Amino acid sequence: AQKVTQAQTEISVVEKEDVTLDCVYETRDTTYYLFWYKQPPSGELVFLIRRNSFDEQNEISGRYSWNFQKSTSSFNFTITASQVVDSAVYFCALSEGYNNNDMRFGAGTRLTVKP
Amino acid sequence: DTAVSQTPKYLVTQMGNDKSIKCEQNLGHDTMYWYKQDSKKFLKIMFSYNNKELIINETVPNRFSPKSPDKAHLNLHINSLELGDSAVYFCASRPTGPGYGYTFGSGTRLTVV
């Protein structure tokens, strides 16, 4: 069964600090997809990124970057120069198989960025 | 236009009542889902529908029943509401094919008193 572990329940940083959110996954499939979602205090779930199991290239989008390492089954998310608006709960998720019929979420990491 | 819309946004009701949450997507996606988010923020899949067929039915109480009149709608009916049903319920949709992320609705906060 697929499983996603976000060991960090809560993280608190001061604005402009860099912060990394950890995600470790378990799957028996060779084809799978990894996702990150952001849930700000307003409550909606915002898609950030997806990565398939055959693409281990790291990705950078502005202050956000993602490090995918199959060797350690990790898909970590780093925010550089954090801002107060980054305060949210961040979810890592996994779906297996070619048609990724369902998505399983980690428990989430609550990030608080203080001014 | 809202891609995935849920109504109502808030729902307060008494134990034992029956209620429905509606979900509509205008993205042309083939698969729709219902997720439950509990007070600890844990997101759990409840149901999914693909072309009007139920393809995932997690171990949720049979008081919960999804209804899909067409590909664009997936409503959630809950009978005999219990205190433990209080949560935020999210509707989501995605296209057929590998690698697509979900588009979520804004959520419905259900409070059972």
Short mmCIF file of C-alpha atoms in Angstrom, two decimals:
data_model
loop_
_atom_site.label_atom_id
_atom_site.label_comp_id
_atom_site.label_asym_id
_atom_site.label_seq_id
_atom_site.Cartn_x
_atom_site.Cartn_y
_atom_site.Cartn_z
CA ALA A 1 0.00 0.00 0.00
CA GLN A 2 1.17 3.45 -0.75
CA LYS A 3 2.12 5.68 2.11
CA VAL A 4 3.32 9.25 2.55
CA THR A 5 5.10 10.45 5.67
CA GLN A 6 5.59 14.07 6.60
CA ALA A 7 7.44 13.76 9.86
CA GLN A 8 7.44 17.49 10.63
CA THR A 9 4.09 18.36 12.16
CA GLU A 10 4.85 22.03 12.65
CA ILE A 11 7.69 24.33 11.67
CA SER A 12 8.16 27.93 12.72
CA VAL A 13 10.68 30.25 11.09
CA VAL A 14 11.38 33.93 10.95
CA GLU A 15 10.83 35.78 7.72
CA LYS A 16 13.67 35.49 5.19
CA GLU A 17 14.87 32.19 6.58
CA ASP A 18 15.06 29.18 4.26
CA VAL A 19 12.95 26.19 5.25
CA THR A 20 12.71 22.62 3.97
CA LEU A 21 9.63 20.47 4.32
CA ASP A 22 10.32 16.75 4.25
CA CYS A 23 8.31 14.09 2.47
CA VAL A 24 9.08 10.38 2.41
CA TYR A 25 6.95 7.96 0.46
CA GLU A 26 6.48 4.22 0.11
CA THR A 27 5.26 2.45 -2.99
CA ARG A 28 5.73 -0.85 -4.79
CA ASP A 29 4.93 0.59 -8.19
CA THR A 30 7.62 1.72 -10.58
CA THR A 31 5.24 4.30 -12.04
CA TYR A 32 3.96 6.84 -9.59
CA TYR A 33 3.40 10.56 -9.18
CA LEU A 34 4.26 12.90 -6.37
CA PHE A 35 2.55 16.17 -5.57
CA TRP A 36 2.73 19.09 -3.22
CA TYR A 37 -0.30 21.14 -2.22
CA LYS A 38 -0.57 24.27 -0.12
CA GLN A 39 -3.49 24.98 2.20
CA PRO A 40 -3.38 28.59 3.41
CA PRO A 41 -5.45 29.79 6.38
CA SER A 42 -8.33 30.51 4.00
CA GLY A 43 -8.71 26.73 3.59
CA GLU A 44 -8.49 26.04 -0.11
CA LEU A 45 -6.08 23.44 -1.48
CA VAL A 46 -3.66 24.88 -4.00
CA PHE A 47 -1.67 22.66 -6.35
CA LEU A 48 2.05 23.46 -6.38
CA ILE A 49 3.88 20.77 -8.30
CA ARG A 50 3.77 17.22 -9.62
CA ARG A 51 6.65 14.92 -10.45
CA ASN A 52 6.59 11.49 -12.07
CA SER A 53 8.78 8.63 -10.96
CA PHE A 54 10.87 8.71 -14.13
CA ASP A 55 11.91 12.32 -13.78
CA GLU A 56 14.34 12.95 -10.98
CA GLN A 57 15.27 16.42 -12.08
CA ASN A 58 14.97 18.98 -9.36
CA GLU A 59 12.71 21.90 -10.04
CA ILE A 60 12.82 25.54 -9.10
CA SER A 61 9.96 27.96 -9.32
CA GLY A 62 10.81 31.35 -7.90
CA ARG A 63 11.49 30.89 -4.19
CA TYR A 64 10.23 27.31 -4.29
CA SER A 65 12.34 24.29 -5.12
CA TRP A 66 11.80 20.57 -4.97
CA ASN A 67 14.34 17.80 -4.50
CA PHE A 68 13.23 14.37 -5.69
CA GLN A 69 15.50 11.47 -4.71
CA LYS A 70 14.34 7.97 -5.55
CA SER A 71 17.27 6.45 -3.68
CA THR A 72 15.85 7.74 -0.41
CA SER A 73 12.19 7.84 -1.52
CA SER A 74 12.00 11.49 -0.70
CA PHE A 75 10.44 14.51 -2.32
CA ASN A 76 11.42 17.49 -0.23
CA PHE A 77 10.22 21.05 -0.66
CA THR A 78 12.35 24.10 0.10
CA ILE A 79 11.18 27.67 0.42
CA THR A 80 13.96 30.20 0.10
CA ALA A 81 13.72 33.56 1.85
CA SER A 82 10.39 32.69 3.43
CA GLN A 83 7.65 35.27 3.69
CA VAL A 84 4.68 35.62 6.01
CA VAL A 85 2.38 34.71 3.10
CA ASP A 86 4.05 31.30 2.96
CA SER A 87 2.37 30.43 6.26
CA ALA A 88 0.14 27.45 5.48
CA VAL A 89 -0.24 23.72 5.82
CA TYR A 90 1.69 21.91 3.11
CA PHE A 91 0.72 18.45 1.93
CA CYS A 92 2.76 15.93 0.05
CA ALA A 93 0.77 13.34 -1.90
CA LEU A 94 1.35 10.19 -3.91
CA SER A 95 -0.60 8.36 -6.56
CA GLU A 96 0.40 5.06 -8.06
CA GLY A 97 0.08 3.50 -11.46
CA TYR A 98 -0.34 4.81 -14.93
CA ASN A 99 -3.79 6.23 -14.41
CA ASN A 100 -3.14 7.51 -10.88
CA ASN A 101 -6.67 6.74 -9.86
CA ASP A 102 -6.41 8.07 -6.37
CA MET A 103 -4.16 10.33 -4.38
CA ARG A 104 -3.00 9.64 -0.84
CA PHE A 105 -1.90 12.55 1.27
CA GLY A 106 0.62 12.88 4.02
CA ALA A 107 -0.50 14.32 7.32
CA GLY A 108 0.70 17.78 6.37
CA THR A 109 3.26 20.19 7.80
CA ARG A 110 2.06 23.45 9.30
CA LEU A 111 4.52 26.20 8.44
CA THR A 112 4.40 29.46 10.35
CA VAL A 113 6.53 32.33 9.11
CA LYS A 114 6.88 35.10 11.65
CA PRO A 115 7.66 38.68 10.69
CA ASP B 1 -15.54 31.12 -13.46
CA THR B 2 -14.94 28.73 -10.60
CA ALA B 3 -13.49 25.45 -11.85
CA VAL B 4 -14.78 23.23 -9.03
CA SER B 5 -17.58 24.68 -6.98
CA GLN B 6 -19.09 23.29 -3.82
CA THR B 7 -22.23 24.36 -2.04
CA PRO B 8 -22.82 25.18 0.68
CA LYS B 9 -19.54 26.53 2.06
CA TYR B 10 -20.77 26.14 5.63
CA LEU B 11 -23.35 23.72 6.96
CA VAL B 12 -24.50 23.51 10.57
CA THR B 13 -27.04 20.86 11.39
CA GLN B 14 -28.33 18.73 14.22
CA MET B 15 -27.54 15.11 14.87
CA GLY B 16 -29.81 12.71 13.04
CA ASN B 17 -30.53 15.00 10.13
CA ASP B 18 -29.90 14.18 6.48
CA LYS B 19 -27.93 16.63 4.39
CA SER B 20 -26.36 16.97 0.96
CA ILE B 21 -23.33 18.77 -0.37
CA LYS B 22 -23.23 19.62 -4.04
CA CYS B 23 -20.20 19.70 -6.31
CA GLU B 24 -19.90 20.82 -9.90
CA GLN B 25 -16.87 21.11 -12.16
CA ASN B 26 -16.70 22.96 -15.47
CA LEU B 27 -13.31 21.62 -16.51
CA GLY B 28 -14.53 18.67 -18.51
CA HIS B 29 -12.69 16.28 -16.22
CA ASP B 30 -13.61 12.60 -16.22
CA THR B 31 -13.07 11.76 -12.59
CA MET B 32 -14.41 13.43 -9.47
CA TYR B 33 -13.64 12.77 -5.81
CA TRP B 34 -14.76 13.46 -2.29
CA TYR B 35 -12.19 13.90 0.45
CA LYS B 36 -12.75 14.41 4.17
CA GLN B 37 -10.41 16.60 6.20
CA ASP B 38 -10.63 16.09 9.93
CA SER B 39 -9.77 18.51 12.71
CA LYS B 40 -6.13 17.46 12.56
CA LYS B 41 -6.02 18.40 8.88
CA PHE B 42 -5.67 14.82 7.71
CA LEU B 43 -7.09 14.34 4.22
CA LYS B 44 -8.76 11.03 3.49
CA ILE B 45 -10.30 9.93 0.22
CA MET B 46 -13.91 8.87 0.47
CA PHE B 47 -15.15 8.26 -3.05
CA SER B 48 -14.33 8.76 -6.66
CA TYR B 49 -16.47 8.60 -9.77
CA ASN B 50 -15.28 8.04 -13.30
CA ASN B 51 -17.83 8.40 -16.07
CA LYS B 52 -20.64 7.86 -13.57
CA GLU B 53 -19.12 4.69 -12.16
CA LEU B 54 -17.90 4.39 -8.62
CA ILE B 55 -14.32 3.21 -8.80
CA ILE B 56 -13.12 3.80 -5.27
CA ASN B 57 -15.26 3.27 -2.23
CA GLU B 58 -13.19 3.62 0.90
CA THR B 59 -14.36 2.20 4.21
CA VAL B 60 -16.74 4.99 5.01
CA PRO B 61 -20.07 4.42 6.72
CA ASN B 62 -22.91 3.60 4.38
CA ARG B 63 -24.66 6.69 5.69
CA PHE B 64 -22.53 8.48 3.12
CA SER B 65 -23.56 8.05 -0.49
CA PRO B 66 -22.22 9.78 -3.60
CA LYS B 67 -24.63 10.68 -6.37
CA SER B 68 -23.48 11.62 -9.84
CA PRO B 69 -26.26 12.74 -12.20
CA ASP B 70 -23.70 13.49 -14.92
CA LYS B 71 -19.99 13.80 -15.50
CA ALA B 72 -19.87 17.36 -14.21
CA HIS B 73 -21.55 16.71 -10.87
CA LEU B 74 -20.79 14.59 -7.84
CA ASN B 75 -22.99 15.24 -4.84
CA LEU B 76 -22.51 13.81 -1.37
CA HIS B 77 -25.50 12.71 0.66
CA ILE B 78 -25.19 12.02 4.35
CA ASN B 79 -27.93 10.34 6.34
CA SER B 80 -28.41 10.31 10.10
CA LEU B 81 -25.61 12.74 10.79
CA GLU B 82 -23.39 12.10 13.79
CA LEU B 83 -21.10 14.38 15.77
CA GLY B 84 -18.07 12.61 14.30
CA ASP B 85 -19.10 13.64 10.81
CA SER B 86 -18.06 17.20 11.58
CA ALA B 87 -15.21 17.99 9.20
CA VAL B 88 -14.34 19.84 6.03
CA TYR B 89 -15.36 17.99 2.89
CA PHE B 90 -13.53 18.67 -0.35
CA CYS B 91 -14.65 17.86 -3.82
CA ALA B 92 -11.98 17.43 -6.51
CA SER B 93 -11.68 16.52 -10.16
CA ARG B 94 -8.98 15.50 -12.59
CA PRO B 95 -8.67 14.53 -16.24
CA THR B 96 -8.07 10.97 -17.39
CA GLY B 97 -4.46 10.11 -17.95
CA PRO B 98 -1.25 9.92 -16.00
CA GLY B 99 0.28 12.64 -13.93
CA TYR B 100 -2.57 15.07 -13.59
CA GLY B 101 -3.03 16.78 -10.25
CA TYR B 102 -6.41 17.33 -8.74
CA THR B 103 -8.34 20.56 -8.83
CA PHE B 104 -10.10 21.00 -5.53
CA GLY B 105 -13.20 22.88 -4.58
CA SER B 106 -13.05 25.38 -1.76
CA GLY B 107 -14.44 22.93 0.78
CA THR B 108 -17.61 22.60 2.84
CA ARG B 109 -17.29 22.93 6.59
CA LEU B 110 -19.87 20.64 8.15
CA THR B 111 -20.65 21.06 11.83
CA VAL B 112 -22.97 18.62 13.52
CA VAL B 113 -24.39 19.79 16.85
#
